[in-house]
mmCIF file of C-alpha atoms in Angstrom:
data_model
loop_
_atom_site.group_PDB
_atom_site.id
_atom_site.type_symbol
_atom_site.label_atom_id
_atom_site.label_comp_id
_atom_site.label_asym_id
_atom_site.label_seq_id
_atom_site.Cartn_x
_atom_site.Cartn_y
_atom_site.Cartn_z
ATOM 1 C CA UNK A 263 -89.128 16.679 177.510
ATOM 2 C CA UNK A 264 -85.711 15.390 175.265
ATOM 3 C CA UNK A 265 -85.654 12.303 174.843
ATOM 4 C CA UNK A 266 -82.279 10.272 175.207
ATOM 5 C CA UNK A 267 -79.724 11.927 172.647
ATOM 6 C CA UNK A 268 -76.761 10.689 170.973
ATOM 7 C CA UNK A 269 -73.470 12.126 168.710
ATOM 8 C CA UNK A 270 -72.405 11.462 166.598
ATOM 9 C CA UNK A 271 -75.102 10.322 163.701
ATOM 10 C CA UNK A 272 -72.704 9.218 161.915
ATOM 11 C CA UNK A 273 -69.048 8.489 162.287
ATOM 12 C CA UNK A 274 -66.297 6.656 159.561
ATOM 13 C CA UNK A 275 -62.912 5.404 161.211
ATOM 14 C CA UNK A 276 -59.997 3.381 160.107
ATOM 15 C CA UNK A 277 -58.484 0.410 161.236
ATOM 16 C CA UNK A 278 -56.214 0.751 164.747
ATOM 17 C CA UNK A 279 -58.119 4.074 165.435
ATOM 18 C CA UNK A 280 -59.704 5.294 168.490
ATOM 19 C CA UNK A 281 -63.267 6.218 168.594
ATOM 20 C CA UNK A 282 -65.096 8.343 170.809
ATOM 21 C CA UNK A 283 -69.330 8.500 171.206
ATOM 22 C CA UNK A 284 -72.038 10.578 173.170
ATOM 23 C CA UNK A 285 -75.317 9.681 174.772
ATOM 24 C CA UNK A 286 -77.345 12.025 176.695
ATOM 25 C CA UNK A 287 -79.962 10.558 179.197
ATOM 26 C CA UNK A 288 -83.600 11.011 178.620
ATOM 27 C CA UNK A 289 -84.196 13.711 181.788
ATOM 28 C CA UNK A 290 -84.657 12.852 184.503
ATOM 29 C CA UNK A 291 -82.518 9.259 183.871
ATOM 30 C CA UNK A 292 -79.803 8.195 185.954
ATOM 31 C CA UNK A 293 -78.554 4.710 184.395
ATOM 32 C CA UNK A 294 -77.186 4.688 180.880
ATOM 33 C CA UNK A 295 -76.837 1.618 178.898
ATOM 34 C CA UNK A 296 -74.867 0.758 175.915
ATOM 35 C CA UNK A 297 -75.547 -1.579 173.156
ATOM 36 C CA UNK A 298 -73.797 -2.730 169.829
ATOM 37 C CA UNK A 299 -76.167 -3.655 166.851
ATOM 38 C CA UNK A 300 -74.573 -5.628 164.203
ATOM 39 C CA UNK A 301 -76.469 -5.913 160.716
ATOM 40 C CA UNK A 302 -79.123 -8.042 160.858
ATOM 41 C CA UNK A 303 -79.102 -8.956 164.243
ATOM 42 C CA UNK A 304 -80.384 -7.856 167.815
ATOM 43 C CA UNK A 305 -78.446 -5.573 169.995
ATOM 44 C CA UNK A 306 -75.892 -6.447 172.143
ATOM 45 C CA UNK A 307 -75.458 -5.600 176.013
ATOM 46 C CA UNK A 308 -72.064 -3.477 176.438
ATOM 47 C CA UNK A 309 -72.229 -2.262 179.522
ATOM 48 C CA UNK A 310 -74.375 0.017 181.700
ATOM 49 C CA UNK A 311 -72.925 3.045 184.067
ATOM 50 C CA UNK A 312 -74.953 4.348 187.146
ATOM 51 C CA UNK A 313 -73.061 6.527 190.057
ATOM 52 C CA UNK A 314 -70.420 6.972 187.203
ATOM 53 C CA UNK A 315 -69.467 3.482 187.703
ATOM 54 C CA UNK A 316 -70.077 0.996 185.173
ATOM 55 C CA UNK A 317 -72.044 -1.687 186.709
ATOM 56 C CA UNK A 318 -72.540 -4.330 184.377
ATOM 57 C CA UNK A 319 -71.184 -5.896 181.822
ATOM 58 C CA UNK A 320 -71.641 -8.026 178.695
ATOM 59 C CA UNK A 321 -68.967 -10.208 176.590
ATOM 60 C CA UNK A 322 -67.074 -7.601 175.299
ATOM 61 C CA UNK A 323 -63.114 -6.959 175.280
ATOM 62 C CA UNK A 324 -61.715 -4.114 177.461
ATOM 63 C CA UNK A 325 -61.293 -2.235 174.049
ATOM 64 C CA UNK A 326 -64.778 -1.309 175.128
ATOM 65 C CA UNK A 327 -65.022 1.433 177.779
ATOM 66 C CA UNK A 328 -67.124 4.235 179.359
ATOM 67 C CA UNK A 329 -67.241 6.809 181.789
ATOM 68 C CA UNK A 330 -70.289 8.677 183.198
ATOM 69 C CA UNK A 331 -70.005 12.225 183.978
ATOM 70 C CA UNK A 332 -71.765 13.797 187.402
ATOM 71 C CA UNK A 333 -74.696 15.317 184.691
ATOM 72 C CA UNK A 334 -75.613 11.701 183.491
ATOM 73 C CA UNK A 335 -74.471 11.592 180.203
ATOM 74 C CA UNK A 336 -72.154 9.090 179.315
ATOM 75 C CA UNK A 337 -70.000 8.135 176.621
ATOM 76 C CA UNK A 338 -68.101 4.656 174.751
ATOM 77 C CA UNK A 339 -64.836 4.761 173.774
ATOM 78 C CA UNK A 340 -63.582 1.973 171.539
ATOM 79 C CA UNK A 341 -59.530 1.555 171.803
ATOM 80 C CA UNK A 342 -57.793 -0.519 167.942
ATOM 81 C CA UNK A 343 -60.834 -0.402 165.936
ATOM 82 C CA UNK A 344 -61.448 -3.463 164.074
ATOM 83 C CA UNK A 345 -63.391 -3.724 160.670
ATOM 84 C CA UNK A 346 -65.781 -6.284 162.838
ATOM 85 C CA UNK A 347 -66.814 -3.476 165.336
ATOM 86 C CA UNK A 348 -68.531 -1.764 162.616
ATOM 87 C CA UNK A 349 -72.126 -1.169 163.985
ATOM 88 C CA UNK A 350 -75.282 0.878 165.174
ATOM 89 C CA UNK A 351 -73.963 1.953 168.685
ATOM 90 C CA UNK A 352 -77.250 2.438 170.688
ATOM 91 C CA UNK A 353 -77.108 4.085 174.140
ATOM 92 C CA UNK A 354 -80.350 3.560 176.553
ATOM 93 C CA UNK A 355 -81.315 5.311 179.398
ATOM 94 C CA UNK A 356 -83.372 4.365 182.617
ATOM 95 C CA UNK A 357 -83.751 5.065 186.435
ATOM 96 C CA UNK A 358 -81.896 3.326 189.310
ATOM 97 C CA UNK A 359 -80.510 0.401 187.412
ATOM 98 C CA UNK A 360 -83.908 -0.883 186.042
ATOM 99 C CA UNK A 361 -83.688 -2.414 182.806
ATOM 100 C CA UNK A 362 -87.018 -3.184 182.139
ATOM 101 C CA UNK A 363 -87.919 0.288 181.089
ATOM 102 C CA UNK A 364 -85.188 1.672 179.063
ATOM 103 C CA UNK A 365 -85.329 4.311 176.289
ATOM 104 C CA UNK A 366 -82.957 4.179 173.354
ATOM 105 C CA UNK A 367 -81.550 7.038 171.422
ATOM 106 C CA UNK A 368 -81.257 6.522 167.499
ATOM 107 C CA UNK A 369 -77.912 5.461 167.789
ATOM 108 C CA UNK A 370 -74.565 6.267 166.181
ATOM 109 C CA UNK A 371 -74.033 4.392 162.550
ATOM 110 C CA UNK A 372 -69.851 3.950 163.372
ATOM 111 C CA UNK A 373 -68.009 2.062 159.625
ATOM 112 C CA UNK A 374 -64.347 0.898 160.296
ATOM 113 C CA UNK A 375 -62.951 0.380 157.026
ATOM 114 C CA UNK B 776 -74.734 -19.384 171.505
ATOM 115 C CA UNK B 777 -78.491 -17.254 170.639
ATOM 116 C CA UNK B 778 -80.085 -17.641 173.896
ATOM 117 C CA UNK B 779 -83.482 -15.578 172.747
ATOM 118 C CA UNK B 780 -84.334 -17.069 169.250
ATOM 119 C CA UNK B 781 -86.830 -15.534 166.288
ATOM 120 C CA UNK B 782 -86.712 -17.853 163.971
ATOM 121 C CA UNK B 783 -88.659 -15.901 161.287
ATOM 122 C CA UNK B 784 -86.246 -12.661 160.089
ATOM 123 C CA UNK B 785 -89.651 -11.463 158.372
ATOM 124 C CA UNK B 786 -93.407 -11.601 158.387
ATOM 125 C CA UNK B 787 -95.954 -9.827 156.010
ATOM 126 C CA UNK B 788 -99.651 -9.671 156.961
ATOM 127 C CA UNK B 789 -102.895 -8.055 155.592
ATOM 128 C CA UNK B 790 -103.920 -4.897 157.079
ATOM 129 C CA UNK B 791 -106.845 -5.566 159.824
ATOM 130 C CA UNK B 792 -105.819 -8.809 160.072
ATOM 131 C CA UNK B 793 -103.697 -10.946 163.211
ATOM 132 C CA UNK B 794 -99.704 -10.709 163.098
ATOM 133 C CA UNK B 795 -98.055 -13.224 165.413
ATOM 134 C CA UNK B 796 -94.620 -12.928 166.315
ATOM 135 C CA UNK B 797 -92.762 -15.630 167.559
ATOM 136 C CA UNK B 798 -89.995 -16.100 170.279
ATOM 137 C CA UNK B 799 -88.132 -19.228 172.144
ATOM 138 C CA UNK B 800 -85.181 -18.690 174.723
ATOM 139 C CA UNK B 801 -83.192 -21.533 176.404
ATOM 140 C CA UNK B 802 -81.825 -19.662 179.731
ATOM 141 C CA UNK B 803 -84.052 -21.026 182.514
ATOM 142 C CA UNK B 804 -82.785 -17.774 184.135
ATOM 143 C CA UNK B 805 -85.103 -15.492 182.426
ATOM 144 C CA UNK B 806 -87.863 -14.382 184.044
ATOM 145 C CA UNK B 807 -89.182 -11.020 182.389
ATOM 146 C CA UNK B 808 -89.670 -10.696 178.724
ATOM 147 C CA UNK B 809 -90.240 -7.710 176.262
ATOM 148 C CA UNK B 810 -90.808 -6.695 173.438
ATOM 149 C CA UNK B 811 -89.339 -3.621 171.444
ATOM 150 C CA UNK B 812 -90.653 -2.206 168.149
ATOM 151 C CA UNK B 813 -88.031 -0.280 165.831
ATOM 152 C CA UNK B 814 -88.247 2.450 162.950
ATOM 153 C CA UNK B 815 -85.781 2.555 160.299
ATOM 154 C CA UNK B 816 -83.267 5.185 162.102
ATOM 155 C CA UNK B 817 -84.839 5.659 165.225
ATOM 156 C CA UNK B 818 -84.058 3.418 168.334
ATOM 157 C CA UNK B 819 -86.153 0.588 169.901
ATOM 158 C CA UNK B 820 -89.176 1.654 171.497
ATOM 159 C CA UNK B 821 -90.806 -0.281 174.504
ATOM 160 C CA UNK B 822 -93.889 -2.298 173.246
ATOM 161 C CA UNK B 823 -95.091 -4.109 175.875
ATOM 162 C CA UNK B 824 -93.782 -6.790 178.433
ATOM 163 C CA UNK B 825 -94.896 -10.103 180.580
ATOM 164 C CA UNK B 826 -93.150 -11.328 184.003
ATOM 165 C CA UNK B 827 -93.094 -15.327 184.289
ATOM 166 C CA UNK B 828 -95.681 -15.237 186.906
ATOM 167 C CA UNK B 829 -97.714 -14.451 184.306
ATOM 168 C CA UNK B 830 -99.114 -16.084 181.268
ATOM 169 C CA UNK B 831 -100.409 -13.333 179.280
ATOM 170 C CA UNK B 832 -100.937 -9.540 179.112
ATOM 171 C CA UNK B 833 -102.575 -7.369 176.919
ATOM 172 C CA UNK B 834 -101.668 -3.079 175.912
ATOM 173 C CA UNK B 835 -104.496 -2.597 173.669
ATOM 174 C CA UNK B 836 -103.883 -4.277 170.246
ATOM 175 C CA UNK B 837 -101.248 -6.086 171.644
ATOM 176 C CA UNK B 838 -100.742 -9.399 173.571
ATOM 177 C CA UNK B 839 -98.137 -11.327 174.726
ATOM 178 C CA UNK B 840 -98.291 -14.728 175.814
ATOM 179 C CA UNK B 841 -95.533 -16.785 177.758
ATOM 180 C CA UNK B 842 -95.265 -20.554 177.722
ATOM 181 C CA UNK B 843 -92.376 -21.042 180.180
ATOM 182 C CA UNK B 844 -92.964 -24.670 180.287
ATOM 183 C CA UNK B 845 -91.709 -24.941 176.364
ATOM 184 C CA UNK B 846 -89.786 -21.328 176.898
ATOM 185 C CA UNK B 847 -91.946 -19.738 174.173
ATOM 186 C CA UNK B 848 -93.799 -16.333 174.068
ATOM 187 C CA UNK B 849 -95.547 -15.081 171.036
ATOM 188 C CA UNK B 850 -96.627 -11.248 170.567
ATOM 189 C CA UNK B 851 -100.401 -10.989 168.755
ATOM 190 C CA UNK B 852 -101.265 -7.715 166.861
ATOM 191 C CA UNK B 853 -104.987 -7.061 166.137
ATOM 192 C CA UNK B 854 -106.154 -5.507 163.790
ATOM 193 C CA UNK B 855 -102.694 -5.282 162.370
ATOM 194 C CA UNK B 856 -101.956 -2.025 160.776
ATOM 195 C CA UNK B 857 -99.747 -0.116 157.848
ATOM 196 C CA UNK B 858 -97.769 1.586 160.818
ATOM 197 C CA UNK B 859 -96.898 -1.468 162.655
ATOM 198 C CA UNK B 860 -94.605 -2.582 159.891
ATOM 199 C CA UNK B 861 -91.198 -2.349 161.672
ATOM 200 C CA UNK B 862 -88.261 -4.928 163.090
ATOM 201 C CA UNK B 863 -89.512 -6.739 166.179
ATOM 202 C CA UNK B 864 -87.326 -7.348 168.880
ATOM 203 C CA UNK B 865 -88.189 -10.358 171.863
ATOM 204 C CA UNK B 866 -86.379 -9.360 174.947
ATOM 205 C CA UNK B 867 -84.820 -11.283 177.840
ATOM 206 C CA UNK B 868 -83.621 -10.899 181.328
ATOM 207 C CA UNK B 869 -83.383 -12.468 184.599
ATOM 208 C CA UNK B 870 -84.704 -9.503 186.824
ATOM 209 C CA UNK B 871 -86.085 -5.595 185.969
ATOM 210 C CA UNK B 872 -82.400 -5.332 186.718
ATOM 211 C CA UNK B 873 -80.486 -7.918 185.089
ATOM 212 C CA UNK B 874 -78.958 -7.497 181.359
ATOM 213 C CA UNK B 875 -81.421 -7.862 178.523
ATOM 214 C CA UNK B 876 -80.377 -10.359 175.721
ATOM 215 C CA UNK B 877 -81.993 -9.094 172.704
ATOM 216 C CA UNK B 878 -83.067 -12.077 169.578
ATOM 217 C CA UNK B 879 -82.184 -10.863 166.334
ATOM 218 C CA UNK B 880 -85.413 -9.598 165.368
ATOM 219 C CA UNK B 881 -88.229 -9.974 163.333
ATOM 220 C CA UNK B 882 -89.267 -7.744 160.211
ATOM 221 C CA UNK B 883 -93.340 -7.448 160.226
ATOM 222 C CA UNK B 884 -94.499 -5.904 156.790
ATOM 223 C CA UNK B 885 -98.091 -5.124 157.354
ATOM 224 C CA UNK B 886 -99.799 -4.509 153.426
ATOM 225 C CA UNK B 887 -102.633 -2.017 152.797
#
């Protein structure tokens, strides 16, 4: 049974850039979450997607968006990357909107220098 | 403005003996609390949780216990053990449905 998935591990951008990441639900899952993790602190609610519509969403700017595709998986796109967005990007998957079981991929390290 | 707090970024205990991690929150909102245990490189992994009609709940080695009266929960480990040294994370939200608000974690070091 896979476990949520995400791509890239790894990812280095530059300033103004666009960035593009990958989460694939744990099966079964039909609600993907986002999160940003900053250094030292907790993560951070982006957004969650269920029906391919994002239904939630947390105190971020519309640089921030997602789409979910008919299959589940989901990914974030971040629009003028700035040197604060620099983060573990963790995606988290779940059933019918719940959100008090949820099960987090490994994330994707993303450095804006 | 933090609204789930962990005041202590780190915590080392004996092996075999009690770890207690602490947590306060200030929403009034929140009614279900968890927490989440994390690897270097892997993601959060459910650890157990408590609903505020509820004052504690036990998984084993682990217990949570809620104070909503001073908004406080505490997670107790024993016997604390080498492989529960990890980054602790207390959890918030208002429903099994609502956003979770994540504190910024707590770094248990459990020695041999």
């Amino acid at each position: 049974d896979a476990g949520v998935t995400q791509s890239p591990t790894h990812l280095i951008k530059t300033r103004g850039q666009q960035v593009t990441l990958r989460c694939s639900p744990k099966s079964g899952h039909d609600t993907v979450s986002w999160y940003q993790q900053a250094l030292g602190q907790g993560p951070q609610f982006i957004f969650q997607y269920y029906e391919e519509e994002e239904r939630q969403r947390g105190n971020f700017p519309d640089r921030f968006s997602g789409h979910q595709f008919p299959n589940y998986s989901s990914e974030l796109n971040v629009n003028a990357l700035l040197l604060g967005d620099s983060a573990l990007y963790l995606c988290a998957s779940s059933l019918q909107l719940r959100t008090d079981t949820q099960y987090f991929g490994p994330g994707t390290r993303l450095t804006v220098l | 403005d933090q609204q789930v707090k962990q005041n202590s970024p780190s915590l080392s205990v004996q092996e075999g003996r009690i770890s207690i991690l602490n947590c306060d929150y200030t929403n009034s909102m929140f009614d279900y609390f968890l927490w989440y245990k994390k690897y270097p490189a892997e993601g959060p992994t459910f650890l157990i949780s408590i609903s505020s009609i509820k004052d504690k709940n036990e998984d084993g080695r682990f217990t949570v216990f809620l104070n909503k009266s001073a908004k406080h929960l505490s997670l107790h480990i024993v016997p604390s053990q080498p492989g529960d040294s990890a980054v602790y994370f207390c959890a918030a939200s208002a429903t099994s449905y609502d956003k979770v608000i994540f504190g910024p974690g707590t770094s248990l070091s459990v020695i041999p």
